Structure formats: structure tokens, C-alpha cells
mmCIF file of C-alpha atoms in Angstrom:
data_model
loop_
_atom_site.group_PDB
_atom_site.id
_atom_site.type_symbol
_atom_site.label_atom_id
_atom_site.label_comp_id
_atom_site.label_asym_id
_atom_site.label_seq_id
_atom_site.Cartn_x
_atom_site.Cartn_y
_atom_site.Cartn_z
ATOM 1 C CA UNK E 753 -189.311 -145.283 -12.147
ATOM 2 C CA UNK E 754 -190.804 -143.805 -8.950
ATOM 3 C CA UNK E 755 -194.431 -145.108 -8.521
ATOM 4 C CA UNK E 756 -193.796 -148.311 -10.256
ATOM 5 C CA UNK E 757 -194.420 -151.317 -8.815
ATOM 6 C CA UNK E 758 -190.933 -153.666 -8.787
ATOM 7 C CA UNK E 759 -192.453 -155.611 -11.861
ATOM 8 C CA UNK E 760 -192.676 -152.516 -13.968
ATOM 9 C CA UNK E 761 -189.257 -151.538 -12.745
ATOM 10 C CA UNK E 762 -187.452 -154.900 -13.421
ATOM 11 C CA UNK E 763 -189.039 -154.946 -17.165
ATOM 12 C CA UNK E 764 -188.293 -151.547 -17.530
ATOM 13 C CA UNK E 765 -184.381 -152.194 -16.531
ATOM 14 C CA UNK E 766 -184.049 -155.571 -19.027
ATOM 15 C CA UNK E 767 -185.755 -153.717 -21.623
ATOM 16 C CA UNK E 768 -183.031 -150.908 -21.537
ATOM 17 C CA UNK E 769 -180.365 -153.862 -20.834
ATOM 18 C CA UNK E 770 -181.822 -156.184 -24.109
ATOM 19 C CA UNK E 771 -181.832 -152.918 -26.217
ATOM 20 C CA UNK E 772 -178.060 -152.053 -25.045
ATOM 21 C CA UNK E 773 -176.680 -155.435 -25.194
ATOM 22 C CA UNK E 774 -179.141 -157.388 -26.427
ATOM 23 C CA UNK E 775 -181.532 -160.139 -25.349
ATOM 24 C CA UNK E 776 -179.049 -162.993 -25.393
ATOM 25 C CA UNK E 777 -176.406 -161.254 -24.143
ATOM 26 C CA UNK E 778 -178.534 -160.173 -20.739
ATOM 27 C CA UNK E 779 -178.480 -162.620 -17.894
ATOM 28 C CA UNK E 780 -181.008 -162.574 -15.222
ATOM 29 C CA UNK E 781 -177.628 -161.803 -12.777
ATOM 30 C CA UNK E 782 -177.048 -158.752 -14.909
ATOM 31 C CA UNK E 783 -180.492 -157.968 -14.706
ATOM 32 C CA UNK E 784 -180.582 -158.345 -10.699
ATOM 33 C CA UNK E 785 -177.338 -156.495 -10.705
ATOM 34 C CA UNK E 786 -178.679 -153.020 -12.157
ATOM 35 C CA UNK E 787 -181.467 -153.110 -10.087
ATOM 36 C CA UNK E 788 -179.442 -153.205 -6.514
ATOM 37 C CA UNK E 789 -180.877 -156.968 -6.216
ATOM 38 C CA UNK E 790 -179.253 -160.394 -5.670
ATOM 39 C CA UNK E 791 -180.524 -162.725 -8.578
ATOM 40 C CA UNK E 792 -182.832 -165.056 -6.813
ATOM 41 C CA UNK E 793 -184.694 -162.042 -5.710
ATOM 42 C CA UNK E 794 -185.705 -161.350 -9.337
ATOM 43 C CA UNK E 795 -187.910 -164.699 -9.059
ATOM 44 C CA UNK E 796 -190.037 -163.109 -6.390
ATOM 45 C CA UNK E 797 -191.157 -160.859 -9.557
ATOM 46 C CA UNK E 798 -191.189 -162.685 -12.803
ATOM 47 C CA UNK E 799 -190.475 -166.279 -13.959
ATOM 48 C CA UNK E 800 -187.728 -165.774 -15.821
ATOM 49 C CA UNK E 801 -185.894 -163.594 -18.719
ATOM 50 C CA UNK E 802 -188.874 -165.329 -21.643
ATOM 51 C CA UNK E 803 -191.337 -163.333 -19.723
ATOM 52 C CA UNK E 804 -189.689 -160.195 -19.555
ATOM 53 C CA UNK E 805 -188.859 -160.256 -23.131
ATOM 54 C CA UNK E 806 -192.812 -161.843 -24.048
ATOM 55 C CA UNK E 807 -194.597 -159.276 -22.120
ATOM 56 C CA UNK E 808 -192.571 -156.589 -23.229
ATOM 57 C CA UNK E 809 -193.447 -156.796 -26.826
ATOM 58 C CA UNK E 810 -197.443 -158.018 -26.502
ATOM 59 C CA UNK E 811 -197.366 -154.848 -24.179
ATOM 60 C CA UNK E 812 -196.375 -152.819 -27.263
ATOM 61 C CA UNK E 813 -197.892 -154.862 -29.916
ATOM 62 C CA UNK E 814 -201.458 -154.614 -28.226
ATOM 63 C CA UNK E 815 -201.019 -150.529 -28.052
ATOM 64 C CA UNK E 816 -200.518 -151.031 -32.093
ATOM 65 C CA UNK E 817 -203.433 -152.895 -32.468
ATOM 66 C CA UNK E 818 -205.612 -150.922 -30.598
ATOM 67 C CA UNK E 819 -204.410 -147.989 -32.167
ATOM 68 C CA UNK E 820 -204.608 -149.647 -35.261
ATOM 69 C CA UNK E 821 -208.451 -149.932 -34.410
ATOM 70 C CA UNK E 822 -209.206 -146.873 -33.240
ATOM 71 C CA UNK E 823 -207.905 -145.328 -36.588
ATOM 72 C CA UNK E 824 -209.795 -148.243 -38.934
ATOM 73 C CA UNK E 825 -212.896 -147.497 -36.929
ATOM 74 C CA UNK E 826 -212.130 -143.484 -36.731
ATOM 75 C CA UNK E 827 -214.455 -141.279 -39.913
ATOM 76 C CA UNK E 828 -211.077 -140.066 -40.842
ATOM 77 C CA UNK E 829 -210.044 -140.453 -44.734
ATOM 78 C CA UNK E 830 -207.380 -142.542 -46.006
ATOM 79 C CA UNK E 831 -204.808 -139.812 -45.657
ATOM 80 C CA UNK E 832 -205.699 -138.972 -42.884
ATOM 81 C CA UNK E 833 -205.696 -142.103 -41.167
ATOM 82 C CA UNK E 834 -201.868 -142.986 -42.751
ATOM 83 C CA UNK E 835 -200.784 -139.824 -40.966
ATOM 84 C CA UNK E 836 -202.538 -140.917 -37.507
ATOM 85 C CA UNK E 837 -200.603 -144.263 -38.017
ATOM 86 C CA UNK E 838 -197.348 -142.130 -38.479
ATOM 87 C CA UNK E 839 -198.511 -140.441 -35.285
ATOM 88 C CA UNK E 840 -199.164 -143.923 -33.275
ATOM 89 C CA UNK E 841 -196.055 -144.963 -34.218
ATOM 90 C CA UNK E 842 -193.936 -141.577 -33.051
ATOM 91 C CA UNK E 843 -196.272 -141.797 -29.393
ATOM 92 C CA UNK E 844 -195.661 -144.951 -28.667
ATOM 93 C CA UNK E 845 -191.696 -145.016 -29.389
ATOM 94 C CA UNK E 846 -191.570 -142.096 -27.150
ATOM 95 C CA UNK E 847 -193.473 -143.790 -24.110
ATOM 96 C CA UNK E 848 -191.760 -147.196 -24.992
ATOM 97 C CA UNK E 849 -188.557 -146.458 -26.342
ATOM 98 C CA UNK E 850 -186.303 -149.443 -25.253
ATOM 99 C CA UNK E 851 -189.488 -151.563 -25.319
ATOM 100 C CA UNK E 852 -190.247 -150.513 -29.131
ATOM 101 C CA UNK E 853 -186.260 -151.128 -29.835
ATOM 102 C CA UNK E 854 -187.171 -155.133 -29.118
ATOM 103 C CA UNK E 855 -188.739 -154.486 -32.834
ATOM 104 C CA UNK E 856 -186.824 -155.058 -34.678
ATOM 105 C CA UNK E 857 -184.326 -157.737 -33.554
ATOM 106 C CA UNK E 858 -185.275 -159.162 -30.264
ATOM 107 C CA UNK E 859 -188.712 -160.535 -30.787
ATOM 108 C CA UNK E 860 -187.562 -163.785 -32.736
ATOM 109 C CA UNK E 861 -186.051 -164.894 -29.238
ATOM 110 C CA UNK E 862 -190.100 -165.009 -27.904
ATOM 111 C CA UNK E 863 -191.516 -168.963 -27.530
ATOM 112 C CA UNK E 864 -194.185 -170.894 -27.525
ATOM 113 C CA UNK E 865 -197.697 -169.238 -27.576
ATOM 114 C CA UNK E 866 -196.706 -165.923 -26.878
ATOM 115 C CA UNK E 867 -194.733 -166.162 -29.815
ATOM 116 C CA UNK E 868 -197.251 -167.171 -32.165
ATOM 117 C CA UNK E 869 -199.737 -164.475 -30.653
ATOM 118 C CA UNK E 870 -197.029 -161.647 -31.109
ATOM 119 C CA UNK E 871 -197.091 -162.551 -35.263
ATOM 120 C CA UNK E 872 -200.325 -162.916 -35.517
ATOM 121 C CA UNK E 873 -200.595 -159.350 -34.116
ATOM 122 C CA UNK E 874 -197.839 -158.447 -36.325
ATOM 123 C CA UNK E 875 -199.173 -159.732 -39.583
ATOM 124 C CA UNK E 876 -202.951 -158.618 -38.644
ATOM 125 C CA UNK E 877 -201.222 -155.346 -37.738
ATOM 126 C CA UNK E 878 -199.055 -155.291 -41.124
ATOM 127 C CA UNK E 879 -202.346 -156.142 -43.406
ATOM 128 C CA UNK E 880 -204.431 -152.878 -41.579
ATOM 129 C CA UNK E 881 -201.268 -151.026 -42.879
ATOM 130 C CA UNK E 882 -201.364 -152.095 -46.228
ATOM 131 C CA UNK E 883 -205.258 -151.929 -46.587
ATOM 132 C CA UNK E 884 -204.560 -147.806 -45.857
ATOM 133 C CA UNK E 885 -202.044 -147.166 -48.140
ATOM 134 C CA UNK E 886 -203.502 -149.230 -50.809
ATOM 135 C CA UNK E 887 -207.022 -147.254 -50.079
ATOM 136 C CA UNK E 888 -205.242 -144.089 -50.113
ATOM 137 C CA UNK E 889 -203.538 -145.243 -54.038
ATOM 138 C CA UNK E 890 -207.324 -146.236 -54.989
ATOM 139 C CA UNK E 891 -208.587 -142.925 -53.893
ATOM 140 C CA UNK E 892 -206.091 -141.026 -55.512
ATOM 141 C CA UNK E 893 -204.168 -139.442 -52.260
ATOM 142 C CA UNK E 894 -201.080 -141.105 -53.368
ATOM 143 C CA UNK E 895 -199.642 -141.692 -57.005
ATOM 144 C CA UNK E 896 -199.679 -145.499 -57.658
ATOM 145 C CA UNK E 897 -197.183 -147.020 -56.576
ATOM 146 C CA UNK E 898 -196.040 -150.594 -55.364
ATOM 147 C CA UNK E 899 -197.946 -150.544 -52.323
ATOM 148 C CA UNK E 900 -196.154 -153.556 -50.717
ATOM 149 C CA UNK E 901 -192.423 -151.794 -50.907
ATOM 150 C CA UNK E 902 -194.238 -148.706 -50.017
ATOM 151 C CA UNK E 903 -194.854 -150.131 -47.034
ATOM 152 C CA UNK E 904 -191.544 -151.672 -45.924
ATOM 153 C CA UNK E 905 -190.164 -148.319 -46.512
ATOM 154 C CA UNK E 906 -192.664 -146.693 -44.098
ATOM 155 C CA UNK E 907 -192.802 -149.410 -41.364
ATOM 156 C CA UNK E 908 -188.504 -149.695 -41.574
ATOM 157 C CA UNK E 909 -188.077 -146.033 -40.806
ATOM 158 C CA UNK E 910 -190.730 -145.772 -38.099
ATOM 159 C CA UNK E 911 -189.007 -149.493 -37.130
ATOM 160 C CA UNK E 912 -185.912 -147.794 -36.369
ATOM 161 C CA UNK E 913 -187.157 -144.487 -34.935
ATOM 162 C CA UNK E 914 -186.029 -145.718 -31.279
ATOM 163 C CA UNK E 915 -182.078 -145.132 -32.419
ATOM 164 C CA UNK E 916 -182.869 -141.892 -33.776
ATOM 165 C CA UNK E 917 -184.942 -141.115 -30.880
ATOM 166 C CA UNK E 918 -182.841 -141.962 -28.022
ATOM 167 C CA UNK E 919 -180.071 -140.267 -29.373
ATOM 168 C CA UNK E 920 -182.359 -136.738 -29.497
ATOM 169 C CA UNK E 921 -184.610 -137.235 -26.566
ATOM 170 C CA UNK E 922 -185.536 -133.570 -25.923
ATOM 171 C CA UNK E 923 -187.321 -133.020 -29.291
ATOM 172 C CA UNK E 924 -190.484 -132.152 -29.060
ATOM 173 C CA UNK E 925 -193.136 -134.638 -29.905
ATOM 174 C CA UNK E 926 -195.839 -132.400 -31.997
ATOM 175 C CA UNK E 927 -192.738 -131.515 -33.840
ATOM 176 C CA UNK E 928 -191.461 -134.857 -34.255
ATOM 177 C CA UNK E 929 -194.781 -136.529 -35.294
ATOM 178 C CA UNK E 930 -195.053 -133.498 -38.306
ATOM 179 C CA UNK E 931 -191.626 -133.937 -39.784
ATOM 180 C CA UNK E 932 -192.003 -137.587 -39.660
ATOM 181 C CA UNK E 933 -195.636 -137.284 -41.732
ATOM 182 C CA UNK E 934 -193.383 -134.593 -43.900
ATOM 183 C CA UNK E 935 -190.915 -136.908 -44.770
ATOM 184 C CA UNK E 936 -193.256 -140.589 -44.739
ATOM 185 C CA UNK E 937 -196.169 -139.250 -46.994
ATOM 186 C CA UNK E 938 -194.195 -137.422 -49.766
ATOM 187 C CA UNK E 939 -192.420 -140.542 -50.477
ATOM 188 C CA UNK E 940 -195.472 -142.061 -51.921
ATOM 189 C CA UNK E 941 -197.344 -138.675 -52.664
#
């Protein structure tokens, strides 16, 4: 965490803490505690637990979006751009691994307009998804099949990638990212 700033490094900390125990389960003392701080020292940092958790997951839903972008906008086939998305997803849940863990459970605990920004991204991000694989059924990349539990299938597993992951952290990443397109794409090829 060297070259952080003490933000960074308290968001880092509750992100690990929210993925271990969970976001309800974390108190700002625990929080405080793991970092070598007293509690009310936290507050000199961030408001409050809600903003940990909130900018935690727009950080990692904006990196989806925009590399949800950069792949719509890229020249790149339909395939091709499914297997990029595989990619995104591998990157980012190696450079965000407790952050990308919030996924699946911890996000329903963000309010207010935060909240309602993080699904939007989600659905928006979801729809992209769906537009690719269904392109990629039109074109004749992938036999026809329903598109919709297609895509649950592929968005669970990459979902759930962070337990995998931080169980194996040493694997390499080029590697990773191939056996992951290996074992995504032939289950709708």
C-alpha cells in the first residue's frame, strides 16, 4: 500500500475486511483497528462506512463501463470483442480483487443516489453484454442458443472469479485470461 495516499489505504483495508467478513459485519472500529488508527481518526478520511462501500464499487463499475466502451467502439468482430470482455473481466479482478468480490453480495447495502447510479451502470453494462453475444448468435460465431441464460452463465463465473482468484494468486494473467476464453466461449460455441 506504499505510495497510497491514507484514503486509498483505508478503502483498500474495508474492502479486504467487507470481502472477509462482510459489509455488515465491519464496523468503522474494526476498520480503524487494522489500520493502526483510533476510530475517530478514520473521519479525518472518509464520511463514513456508505462511502467506502459506494466508492468502492462505482470505482469498479466505471472501469466496466469504460471498458465496455472501448470494446463497443473497438473494429473488433463479435467474437472477438466477447473474448476482450472475458479479458476486462480477468484484468480488473486481478487489480481489484476484494473490490470486485463486493459483486456479488455487498452492493445491495449501497443508498441513495449512488445506489441508483451503480444499477444503472449495471443494467447499461448487462445490455452491452447481451447485445455481443446475441450479435455473435446472429453472425453465426456461436450456435443459437438462449442468449439471456447464456449470459448469466458467463457473467456468474467471471462474478465469482475473485474466490478462485485469491485462492491462486500467483497464476499468471495471459494464462488466466486464455483458459478463461477456453472454457467461457465453448459453452456457447
Amino acid at each position: 500500500m506504499e505510495g497510497l495516499s491514507r484514503k486509498e489505504q483505508i478503502k483498500q483495508v474495508a474492502a479486504h475486511m467487507f470481502r472477509k467478513r462482510g459489509y455488515k459485519a465491519t464496523s468503522m472500529r474494526d476498520i480503524a483497528s487494522e489500520m493502526g488508527m483510533e476510530a475517530p481518526s478514520l473521519y479525518n478520511h472518509i464520511a463514513g462506512k456508505q462511502q467506502i462501500l459506494s466508492e468502492l464499487l462505482m470505482m469498479i463499475a466505471n472501469a466496466f463501463t469504460e471498458g465496455m466502451k472501448q470494446i463497443k467502439s473497438s473494429p473488433l468482430d463479435s467474437l472477438q470483442k466477447l473474448e476482450r470482455l472475458i479479458k476486462l473481466h480477468v484484468d480488473i479482478t486481478i487489480d481489484h480483487t476484494d473490490a470486485v468480490s463486493l459483486l456479488t453480495n455487498e452492493w445491495v447495502h449501497m443508498e441513495g443516489i449512488n445506489a441508483r447510479k451503480f444499477k444503472k451502470l449495471k443494467n447499461d453494462y448487462e445490455k452491452d453484454f447481451k447485445r455481443i453475444l446475441e450479435t455473435c448468435v446472429f453472425e453465426g460465431k456461436l450456435k443459437k442458443v438462449n442468449v439471456d441464460l447464456a449470459l448469466f452463465s458467463i457473467l456468474s463465473t467471471l462474478r465469482w472469479l475473485y474466490s478462485w482468484y485469491s485462492k491462486n494468486p500467483k497464476v499468471n494473467r495471459i494464462k488466466l485470461e486464455q483458459q478463461m476464453t477456453l472454457l467461457l466461449v465453448p459453452i456457447i460455441d
